[in-house]
Short mmCIF file of N, CA, C and O in Angstrom, two decimals:
data_model
loop_
_atom_site.label_atom_id
_atom_site.label_comp_id
_atom_site.label_asym_id
_atom_site.label_seq_id
_atom_site.Cartn_x
_atom_site.Cartn_y
_atom_site.Cartn_z
N GLY A 1 -13.73 -25.68 -2.78
CA GLY A 1 -12.59 -25.33 -1.94
C GLY A 1 -12.67 -23.89 -1.49
O GLY A 1 -13.30 -23.06 -2.14
N ARG A 2 -12.04 -23.62 -0.35
CA ARG A 2 -12.06 -22.25 0.16
C ARG A 2 -11.06 -21.40 -0.58
O ARG A 2 -9.93 -21.81 -0.82
N ARG A 3 -11.51 -20.21 -0.91
CA ARG A 3 -10.59 -19.32 -1.61
C ARG A 3 -9.73 -18.59 -0.58
O ARG A 3 -10.18 -18.33 0.52
N GLY A 4 -8.52 -18.30 -0.97
CA GLY A 4 -7.63 -17.57 -0.07
C GLY A 4 -8.19 -16.19 0.24
O GLY A 4 -9.00 -15.65 -0.50
N LEU A 5 -7.78 -15.63 1.36
CA LEU A 5 -8.25 -14.30 1.74
C LEU A 5 -7.75 -13.27 0.74
O LEU A 5 -6.58 -13.29 0.35
N GLN A 6 -8.65 -12.42 0.35
CA GLN A 6 -8.25 -11.36 -0.58
C GLN A 6 -7.58 -10.25 0.21
O GLN A 6 -7.98 -9.96 1.33
N PRO A 7 -6.55 -9.61 -0.36
CA PRO A 7 -5.97 -8.46 0.33
C PRO A 7 -7.02 -7.37 0.47
O PRO A 7 -7.87 -7.20 -0.41
N LEU A 8 -6.98 -6.67 1.59
CA LEU A 8 -8.01 -5.67 1.85
C LEU A 8 -8.04 -4.58 0.80
O LEU A 8 -9.08 -4.22 0.29
N GLN A 9 -6.89 -4.03 0.52
CA GLN A 9 -6.86 -2.94 -0.45
C GLN A 9 -5.69 -3.13 -1.39
O GLN A 9 -4.58 -2.73 -1.11
N PRO A 10 -5.93 -3.79 -2.51
CA PRO A 10 -4.82 -3.97 -3.45
C PRO A 10 -4.43 -2.64 -4.07
O PRO A 10 -5.25 -1.74 -4.15
N GLU A 11 -3.19 -2.54 -4.44
CA GLU A 11 -2.79 -1.32 -5.16
C GLU A 11 -3.53 -1.35 -6.49
O GLU A 11 -3.64 -2.40 -7.11
N PHE A 12 -4.06 -0.23 -6.88
CA PHE A 12 -4.75 -0.26 -8.16
C PHE A 12 -3.95 0.55 -9.17
O PHE A 12 -3.28 1.50 -8.83
N ALA A 13 -3.97 0.09 -10.39
CA ALA A 13 -3.20 0.76 -11.43
C ALA A 13 -4.18 1.47 -12.35
O ALA A 13 -5.03 0.83 -12.95
N PRO A 14 -4.10 2.78 -12.43
CA PRO A 14 -5.03 3.49 -13.30
C PRO A 14 -4.75 3.19 -14.76
O PRO A 14 -3.62 2.90 -15.14
N ALA A 15 -5.81 3.25 -15.56
CA ALA A 15 -5.65 3.07 -17.00
C ALA A 15 -4.94 4.31 -17.54
O ALA A 15 -5.34 5.43 -17.25
N VAL A 16 -3.89 4.08 -18.30
CA VAL A 16 -3.11 5.21 -18.82
C VAL A 16 -3.08 5.15 -20.34
O VAL A 16 -2.94 4.09 -20.93
N ASP A 17 -3.25 6.31 -20.94
CA ASP A 17 -3.28 6.41 -22.40
C ASP A 17 -2.22 7.43 -22.80
O ASP A 17 -2.21 8.54 -22.28
N VAL A 18 -1.31 7.04 -23.69
CA VAL A 18 -0.25 7.97 -24.12
C VAL A 18 -0.43 8.25 -25.60
O VAL A 18 -0.51 7.33 -26.42
N LYS A 19 -0.53 9.54 -25.94
CA LYS A 19 -0.66 9.92 -27.34
C LYS A 19 0.47 10.88 -27.68
O LYS A 19 0.74 11.80 -26.91
N GLU A 20 1.07 10.64 -28.82
CA GLU A 20 2.17 11.50 -29.23
C GLU A 20 1.80 12.23 -30.50
O GLU A 20 1.29 11.65 -31.44
N SER A 21 2.01 13.55 -30.49
CA SER A 21 1.78 14.32 -31.72
C SER A 21 3.10 14.99 -32.07
O SER A 21 4.10 14.82 -31.37
N ALA A 22 3.09 15.77 -33.14
CA ALA A 22 4.32 16.44 -33.55
C ALA A 22 4.80 17.42 -32.48
O ALA A 22 5.98 17.65 -32.32
N GLU A 23 3.84 18.01 -31.75
CA GLU A 23 4.21 19.05 -30.79
C GLU A 23 4.40 18.54 -29.36
O GLU A 23 5.14 19.13 -28.59
N SER A 24 3.68 17.48 -29.00
CA SER A 24 3.72 17.12 -27.59
C SER A 24 3.40 15.64 -27.35
O SER A 24 2.98 14.93 -28.25
N VAL A 25 3.64 15.24 -26.12
CA VAL A 25 3.25 13.90 -25.68
C VAL A 25 2.18 14.14 -24.61
O VAL A 25 2.39 14.90 -23.67
N VAL A 26 1.00 13.52 -24.80
CA VAL A 26 -0.09 13.71 -23.85
C VAL A 26 -0.36 12.39 -23.14
O VAL A 26 -0.59 11.37 -23.78
N VAL A 27 -0.29 12.43 -21.82
CA VAL A 27 -0.54 11.24 -21.01
C VAL A 27 -1.86 11.46 -20.27
O VAL A 27 -2.02 12.47 -19.56
N LYS A 28 -2.80 10.52 -20.44
CA LYS A 28 -4.07 10.62 -19.73
C LYS A 28 -4.16 9.44 -18.78
O LYS A 28 -3.90 8.31 -19.17
N ALA A 29 -4.53 9.71 -17.54
CA ALA A 29 -4.69 8.64 -16.56
C ALA A 29 -6.07 8.75 -15.93
O ALA A 29 -6.50 9.85 -15.56
N GLU A 30 -6.75 7.62 -15.84
CA GLU A 30 -8.06 7.62 -15.20
C GLU A 30 -7.86 7.34 -13.72
O GLU A 30 -7.45 6.25 -13.33
N VAL A 31 -8.14 8.35 -12.91
CA VAL A 31 -7.95 8.18 -11.47
C VAL A 31 -9.20 8.66 -10.73
O VAL A 31 -9.17 9.65 -10.01
N PRO A 32 -10.33 7.96 -10.92
CA PRO A 32 -11.56 8.41 -10.30
C PRO A 32 -11.48 8.33 -8.78
O PRO A 32 -10.83 7.46 -8.23
N GLY A 33 -12.14 9.28 -8.13
CA GLY A 33 -12.23 9.24 -6.67
C GLY A 33 -11.00 9.73 -5.96
O GLY A 33 -10.86 9.55 -4.75
N ILE A 34 -10.08 10.33 -6.67
CA ILE A 34 -8.87 10.84 -6.03
C ILE A 34 -8.84 12.34 -6.18
O ILE A 34 -9.10 12.87 -7.25
N ASP A 35 -8.54 13.03 -5.09
CA ASP A 35 -8.44 14.49 -5.16
C ASP A 35 -7.16 14.87 -5.88
O ASP A 35 -6.13 14.22 -5.72
N ALA A 36 -7.23 15.99 -6.61
CA ALA A 36 -6.05 16.46 -7.32
C ALA A 36 -4.88 16.66 -6.35
O ALA A 36 -3.73 16.41 -6.69
N LYS A 37 -5.19 17.08 -5.12
CA LYS A 37 -4.11 17.35 -4.16
C LYS A 37 -3.42 16.07 -3.68
O LYS A 37 -2.34 16.12 -3.11
N ASP A 38 -4.05 14.93 -3.93
CA ASP A 38 -3.45 13.65 -3.52
C ASP A 38 -2.67 12.99 -4.66
O ASP A 38 -2.27 11.85 -4.55
N ILE A 39 -2.50 13.74 -5.76
CA ILE A 39 -1.77 13.18 -6.90
C ILE A 39 -0.43 13.90 -7.03
O ILE A 39 -0.36 15.12 -6.87
N ASN A 40 0.59 13.14 -7.30
CA ASN A 40 1.93 13.70 -7.43
C ASN A 40 2.48 13.27 -8.79
O ASN A 40 2.41 12.10 -9.14
N ILE A 41 3.01 14.23 -9.54
CA ILE A 41 3.56 13.93 -10.86
C ILE A 41 5.03 14.33 -10.86
O ILE A 41 5.36 15.44 -10.43
N SER A 42 5.88 13.46 -11.33
CA SER A 42 7.30 13.82 -11.42
C SER A 42 7.89 13.24 -12.69
O SER A 42 7.37 12.28 -13.24
N VAL A 43 8.95 13.86 -13.15
CA VAL A 43 9.64 13.37 -14.35
C VAL A 43 11.11 13.20 -14.01
O VAL A 43 11.74 14.10 -13.48
N THR A 44 11.62 12.01 -14.27
CA THR A 44 13.05 11.76 -14.08
C THR A 44 13.57 11.24 -15.40
O THR A 44 13.13 10.18 -15.86
N GLY A 45 14.46 12.00 -16.01
CA GLY A 45 14.96 11.59 -17.32
C GLY A 45 13.80 11.57 -18.30
O GLY A 45 13.12 12.57 -18.48
N ASP A 46 13.55 10.41 -18.91
CA ASP A 46 12.44 10.34 -19.87
C ASP A 46 11.28 9.52 -19.30
O ASP A 46 10.50 8.94 -20.04
N VAL A 47 11.21 9.44 -17.97
CA VAL A 47 10.15 8.67 -17.34
C VAL A 47 9.24 9.59 -16.53
O VAL A 47 9.70 10.32 -15.65
N LEU A 48 7.96 9.55 -16.87
CA LEU A 48 6.96 10.34 -16.15
C LEU A 48 6.31 9.41 -15.13
O LEU A 48 5.86 8.32 -15.48
N THR A 49 6.29 9.83 -13.87
CA THR A 49 5.69 9.00 -12.82
C THR A 49 4.49 9.74 -12.22
O THR A 49 4.59 10.91 -11.86
N ILE A 50 3.37 9.02 -12.16
CA ILE A 50 2.16 9.57 -11.54
C ILE A 50 1.89 8.73 -10.30
O ILE A 50 1.79 7.51 -10.38
N LYS A 51 1.83 9.40 -9.15
CA LYS A 51 1.54 8.68 -7.91
C LYS A 51 0.31 9.29 -7.29
O LYS A 51 0.07 10.49 -7.42
N GLY A 52 -0.44 8.49 -6.59
CA GLY A 52 -1.62 9.03 -5.95
C GLY A 52 -2.07 8.15 -4.82
O GLY A 52 -1.64 7.00 -4.68
N GLU A 53 -2.94 8.70 -3.99
CA GLU A 53 -3.46 7.95 -2.88
C GLU A 53 -4.96 8.14 -2.84
O GLU A 53 -5.44 9.26 -2.98
N LYS A 54 -5.65 7.06 -2.67
CA LYS A 54 -7.11 7.11 -2.65
C LYS A 54 -7.56 6.92 -1.20
O LYS A 54 -7.15 5.99 -0.54
N LYS A 55 -8.37 7.84 -0.74
CA LYS A 55 -8.87 7.73 0.62
C LYS A 55 -10.38 7.86 0.55
O LYS A 55 -10.89 8.82 0.00
N SER A 56 -11.07 6.91 1.11
CA SER A 56 -12.51 7.10 1.17
C SER A 56 -12.99 6.61 2.53
O SER A 56 -12.45 5.66 3.08
N GLU A 57 -13.97 7.29 3.07
CA GLU A 57 -14.44 6.96 4.40
C GLU A 57 -15.96 6.97 4.40
O GLU A 57 -16.58 7.83 3.80
N ARG A 58 -16.52 5.98 5.04
CA ARG A 58 -17.98 5.91 5.10
C ARG A 58 -18.33 5.62 6.54
O ARG A 58 -17.78 4.71 7.16
N GLU A 59 -19.22 6.37 7.09
CA GLU A 59 -19.58 6.16 8.49
C GLU A 59 -21.09 6.03 8.60
O GLU A 59 -21.83 6.79 8.01
N GLU A 60 -21.52 5.02 9.34
CA GLU A 60 -22.94 4.82 9.56
C GLU A 60 -23.17 4.75 11.06
O GLU A 60 -22.49 4.02 11.76
N LYS A 61 -24.12 5.53 11.51
CA LYS A 61 -24.43 5.48 12.94
C LYS A 61 -25.90 5.15 13.11
O LYS A 61 -26.77 5.83 12.59
N GLU A 62 -26.15 4.07 13.79
CA GLU A 62 -27.53 3.74 14.15
C GLU A 62 -27.48 3.29 15.59
O GLU A 62 -26.42 3.08 16.15
N THR A 63 -28.63 3.12 16.18
CA THR A 63 -28.67 2.67 17.56
C THR A 63 -27.96 1.33 17.68
O THR A 63 -28.21 0.43 16.87
N ASN A 64 -27.11 1.19 18.66
CA ASN A 64 -26.35 -0.05 18.91
C ASN A 64 -25.51 -0.51 17.72
O ASN A 64 -25.20 -1.67 17.63
N TYR A 65 -25.24 0.41 16.82
CA TYR A 65 -24.55 -0.04 15.61
C TYR A 65 -23.71 1.12 15.10
O TYR A 65 -24.23 2.20 14.90
N HIS A 66 -22.46 0.89 14.99
CA HIS A 66 -21.59 1.96 14.51
C HIS A 66 -20.56 1.35 13.56
O HIS A 66 -19.85 0.43 13.93
N LEU A 67 -20.55 1.85 12.35
CA LEU A 67 -19.63 1.31 11.36
C LEU A 67 -18.81 2.44 10.76
O LEU A 67 -19.36 3.44 10.33
N VAL A 68 -17.52 2.28 10.77
CA VAL A 68 -16.67 3.23 10.05
C VAL A 68 -15.84 2.40 9.07
O VAL A 68 -15.12 1.51 9.47
N GLU A 69 -16.01 2.69 7.82
CA GLU A 69 -15.26 1.97 6.81
C GLU A 69 -14.25 2.92 6.20
O GLU A 69 -14.60 4.00 5.76
N ARG A 70 -13.01 2.51 6.18
CA ARG A 70 -12.01 3.35 5.52
C ARG A 70 -11.32 2.49 4.48
O ARG A 70 -10.94 1.38 4.76
N SER A 71 -11.20 3.02 3.29
CA SER A 71 -10.42 2.26 2.32
C SER A 71 -9.34 3.17 1.77
O SER A 71 -9.60 4.32 1.43
N TYR A 72 -8.15 2.67 1.78
CA TYR A 72 -7.02 3.44 1.27
C TYR A 72 -6.39 2.64 0.17
O TYR A 72 -6.28 1.42 0.25
N GLY A 73 -5.95 3.31 -0.84
CA GLY A 73 -5.24 2.62 -1.89
C GLY A 73 -4.23 3.59 -2.46
O GLY A 73 -4.47 4.78 -2.51
N SER A 74 -3.09 3.07 -2.85
CA SER A 74 -2.14 3.97 -3.48
C SER A 74 -1.76 3.37 -4.82
O SER A 74 -1.88 2.17 -5.02
N PHE A 75 -1.34 4.23 -5.72
CA PHE A 75 -0.91 3.70 -7.01
C PHE A 75 0.30 4.48 -7.47
O PHE A 75 0.56 5.60 -7.02
N SER A 76 1.04 3.89 -8.34
CA SER A 76 2.17 4.56 -8.95
C SER A 76 2.30 3.99 -10.35
O SER A 76 2.34 2.79 -10.52
N ARG A 77 2.31 4.87 -11.34
CA ARG A 77 2.50 4.42 -12.71
C ARG A 77 3.65 5.20 -13.30
O ARG A 77 3.69 6.41 -13.19
N SER A 78 4.57 4.49 -13.92
CA SER A 78 5.68 5.16 -14.60
C SER A 78 5.53 4.93 -16.09
O SER A 78 5.32 3.80 -16.53
N ILE A 79 5.61 6.00 -16.84
CA ILE A 79 5.44 5.91 -18.29
C ILE A 79 6.71 6.45 -18.95
O ILE A 79 7.13 7.57 -18.66
N LYS A 80 7.31 5.65 -19.82
CA LYS A 80 8.50 6.12 -20.53
C LYS A 80 8.03 7.04 -21.65
O LYS A 80 7.21 6.64 -22.47
N LEU A 81 8.51 8.27 -21.63
CA LEU A 81 8.10 9.22 -22.66
C LEU A 81 8.82 8.89 -23.96
O LEU A 81 10.02 8.63 -23.96
N PRO A 82 8.08 8.87 -25.07
CA PRO A 82 8.67 8.45 -26.34
C PRO A 82 9.69 9.43 -26.90
O PRO A 82 10.47 9.08 -27.78
N SER A 83 9.68 10.68 -26.42
CA SER A 83 10.69 11.61 -26.93
C SER A 83 11.01 12.65 -25.86
O SER A 83 10.31 12.74 -24.86
N ALA A 84 12.06 13.41 -26.11
CA ALA A 84 12.49 14.41 -25.14
C ALA A 84 11.43 15.50 -25.02
O ALA A 84 10.93 16.00 -26.02
N VAL A 85 11.08 15.85 -23.80
CA VAL A 85 10.07 16.89 -23.59
C VAL A 85 10.67 18.04 -22.79
O VAL A 85 11.69 17.90 -22.14
N ASP A 86 10.01 19.18 -22.87
CA ASP A 86 10.47 20.37 -22.18
C ASP A 86 9.88 20.35 -20.76
O ASP A 86 8.70 20.63 -20.56
N LEU A 87 10.71 20.01 -19.80
CA LEU A 87 10.23 19.82 -18.43
C LEU A 87 9.60 21.08 -17.84
O LEU A 87 8.70 20.99 -17.01
N ASP A 88 10.07 22.25 -18.28
CA ASP A 88 9.55 23.49 -17.72
C ASP A 88 8.14 23.81 -18.21
O ASP A 88 7.48 24.67 -17.66
N LYS A 89 7.72 23.14 -19.27
CA LYS A 89 6.43 23.51 -19.86
C LYS A 89 5.36 22.44 -19.69
O LYS A 89 4.31 22.50 -20.32
N ILE A 90 5.65 21.44 -18.87
CA ILE A 90 4.65 20.38 -18.66
C ILE A 90 3.43 20.96 -17.96
O ILE A 90 3.55 21.75 -17.02
N ASP A 91 2.26 20.56 -18.44
CA ASP A 91 1.02 21.10 -17.91
C ASP A 91 0.12 19.94 -17.49
O ASP A 91 -0.07 19.00 -18.25
N ALA A 92 -0.40 19.99 -16.26
CA ALA A 92 -1.27 18.91 -15.79
C ALA A 92 -2.64 19.46 -15.44
O ALA A 92 -2.75 20.49 -14.77
N LYS A 93 -3.66 18.78 -15.92
CA LYS A 93 -5.04 19.20 -15.61
C LYS A 93 -5.79 17.99 -15.07
O LYS A 93 -5.55 16.86 -15.49
N TYR A 94 -6.72 18.26 -14.16
CA TYR A 94 -7.51 17.18 -13.60
C TYR A 94 -8.97 17.55 -13.75
O TYR A 94 -9.39 18.62 -13.32
N ASP A 95 -9.72 16.68 -14.40
CA ASP A 95 -11.12 16.99 -14.63
C ASP A 95 -11.95 15.71 -14.55
O ASP A 95 -11.75 14.79 -15.34
N GLN A 96 -12.86 15.66 -13.60
CA GLN A 96 -13.80 14.56 -13.45
C GLN A 96 -13.13 13.19 -13.52
O GLN A 96 -13.52 12.33 -14.30
N GLY A 97 -12.11 13.02 -12.70
CA GLY A 97 -11.49 11.71 -12.60
C GLY A 97 -10.45 11.39 -13.65
O GLY A 97 -9.88 10.31 -13.65
N VAL A 98 -10.21 12.34 -14.57
CA VAL A 98 -9.20 12.09 -15.59
C VAL A 98 -8.08 13.12 -15.46
O VAL A 98 -8.33 14.32 -15.47
N LEU A 99 -6.88 12.62 -15.31
CA LEU A 99 -5.71 13.48 -15.21
C LEU A 99 -5.07 13.53 -16.59
O LEU A 99 -4.82 12.50 -17.21
N THR A 100 -4.84 14.75 -17.10
CA THR A 100 -4.21 14.91 -18.41
C THR A 100 -2.90 15.66 -18.23
O THR A 100 -2.90 16.79 -17.74
N VAL A 101 -1.81 15.03 -18.60
CA VAL A 101 -0.50 15.66 -18.48
C VAL A 101 0.01 15.91 -19.89
O VAL A 101 0.22 14.98 -20.67
N THR A 102 0.18 17.18 -20.24
CA THR A 102 0.66 17.55 -21.57
C THR A 102 2.13 17.92 -21.48
O THR A 102 2.49 18.83 -20.73
N CYS A 103 2.95 17.22 -22.23
CA CYS A 103 4.40 17.44 -22.19
C CYS A 103 4.85 17.92 -23.56
O CYS A 103 5.01 17.12 -24.48
N PRO A 104 5.06 19.23 -23.71
CA PRO A 104 5.53 19.73 -25.01
C PRO A 104 6.91 19.18 -25.32
O PRO A 104 7.75 19.07 -24.45
N LYS A 105 7.11 18.85 -26.59
CA LYS A 105 8.41 18.32 -26.99
C LYS A 105 9.44 19.43 -27.05
O LYS A 105 9.12 20.58 -27.34
N LYS A 106 10.67 19.02 -26.81
CA LYS A 106 11.76 19.98 -26.96
C LYS A 106 11.93 20.24 -28.45
O LYS A 106 11.73 19.34 -29.27
N GLU A 107 12.32 21.46 -28.75
CA GLU A 107 12.56 21.76 -30.16
C GLU A 107 13.76 20.95 -30.63
O GLU A 107 14.72 20.77 -29.89
N ALA A 108 13.65 20.48 -31.83
CA ALA A 108 14.76 19.70 -32.37
C ALA A 108 16.01 20.56 -32.39
O ALA A 108 15.96 21.76 -32.61
N VAL A 109 17.12 19.92 -32.13
CA VAL A 109 18.38 20.66 -32.12
C VAL A 109 18.72 21.03 -33.56
O VAL A 109 18.82 20.16 -34.43
N LYS A 110 18.83 22.32 -33.78
CA LYS A 110 19.12 22.76 -35.16
C LYS A 110 20.62 22.69 -35.40
O LYS A 110 21.41 23.04 -34.53
N PRO A 111 21.00 22.23 -36.58
CA PRO A 111 22.45 22.18 -36.86
C PRO A 111 23.01 23.60 -36.89
O PRO A 111 22.36 24.51 -37.41
N LYS A 112 24.13 23.77 -36.27
CA LYS A 112 24.74 25.10 -36.22
C LYS A 112 25.96 25.06 -37.14
O LYS A 112 26.82 24.21 -36.98
N SER A 113 25.95 25.96 -38.11
CA SER A 113 27.11 25.95 -39.00
C SER A 113 28.21 26.81 -38.39
O SER A 113 27.95 27.85 -37.80
N ILE A 114 29.40 26.35 -38.50
CA ILE A 114 30.54 27.06 -37.94
C ILE A 114 31.37 27.64 -39.06
O ILE A 114 31.71 26.96 -40.03
N GLU A 115 31.59 28.92 -38.89
CA GLU A 115 32.34 29.62 -39.92
C GLU A 115 33.83 29.31 -39.77
O GLU A 115 34.34 29.32 -38.65
N ILE A 116 34.48 29.04 -40.87
CA ILE A 116 35.91 28.77 -40.82
C ILE A 116 36.66 30.05 -41.13
O ILE A 116 36.44 30.67 -42.18
N LYS A 117 37.46 30.43 -40.17
CA LYS A 117 38.23 31.67 -40.39
C LYS A 117 39.55 31.31 -41.06
O LYS A 117 40.20 30.34 -40.68
N THR A 118 39.90 32.11 -42.04
CA THR A 118 41.18 31.86 -42.69
C THR A 118 42.14 32.96 -42.23
O THR A 118 41.73 34.08 -41.95
N ALA A 119 43.39 32.60 -42.21
CA ALA A 119 44.40 33.54 -41.74
C ALA A 119 44.50 34.73 -42.67
O ALA A 119 44.37 34.58 -43.88
#
């Protein structure tokens, strides 16, 4: 039987690895072939969202033959962070196709003792 037409460019979901330590939550995403400038990271509440767009172009020119291939793909992954993190200190690094987002945890709320004043 004939197989149905495959979509030209399916959305691809990068492999994501979340590791939690006492100090931070580290999210690693494999996004090969994507420029760092095409990746967007945002945090809303306790959800970290990584979005990106993949663009690749291949052009071949020969006599009587001209081919331009463009493939675009976009992805979006949302990861629920296991604990409260300090949004101001999130650090993102991109190295050889792997995006590493380090989210330091917020310091635990220390109990504050309240002094009772007597008349």
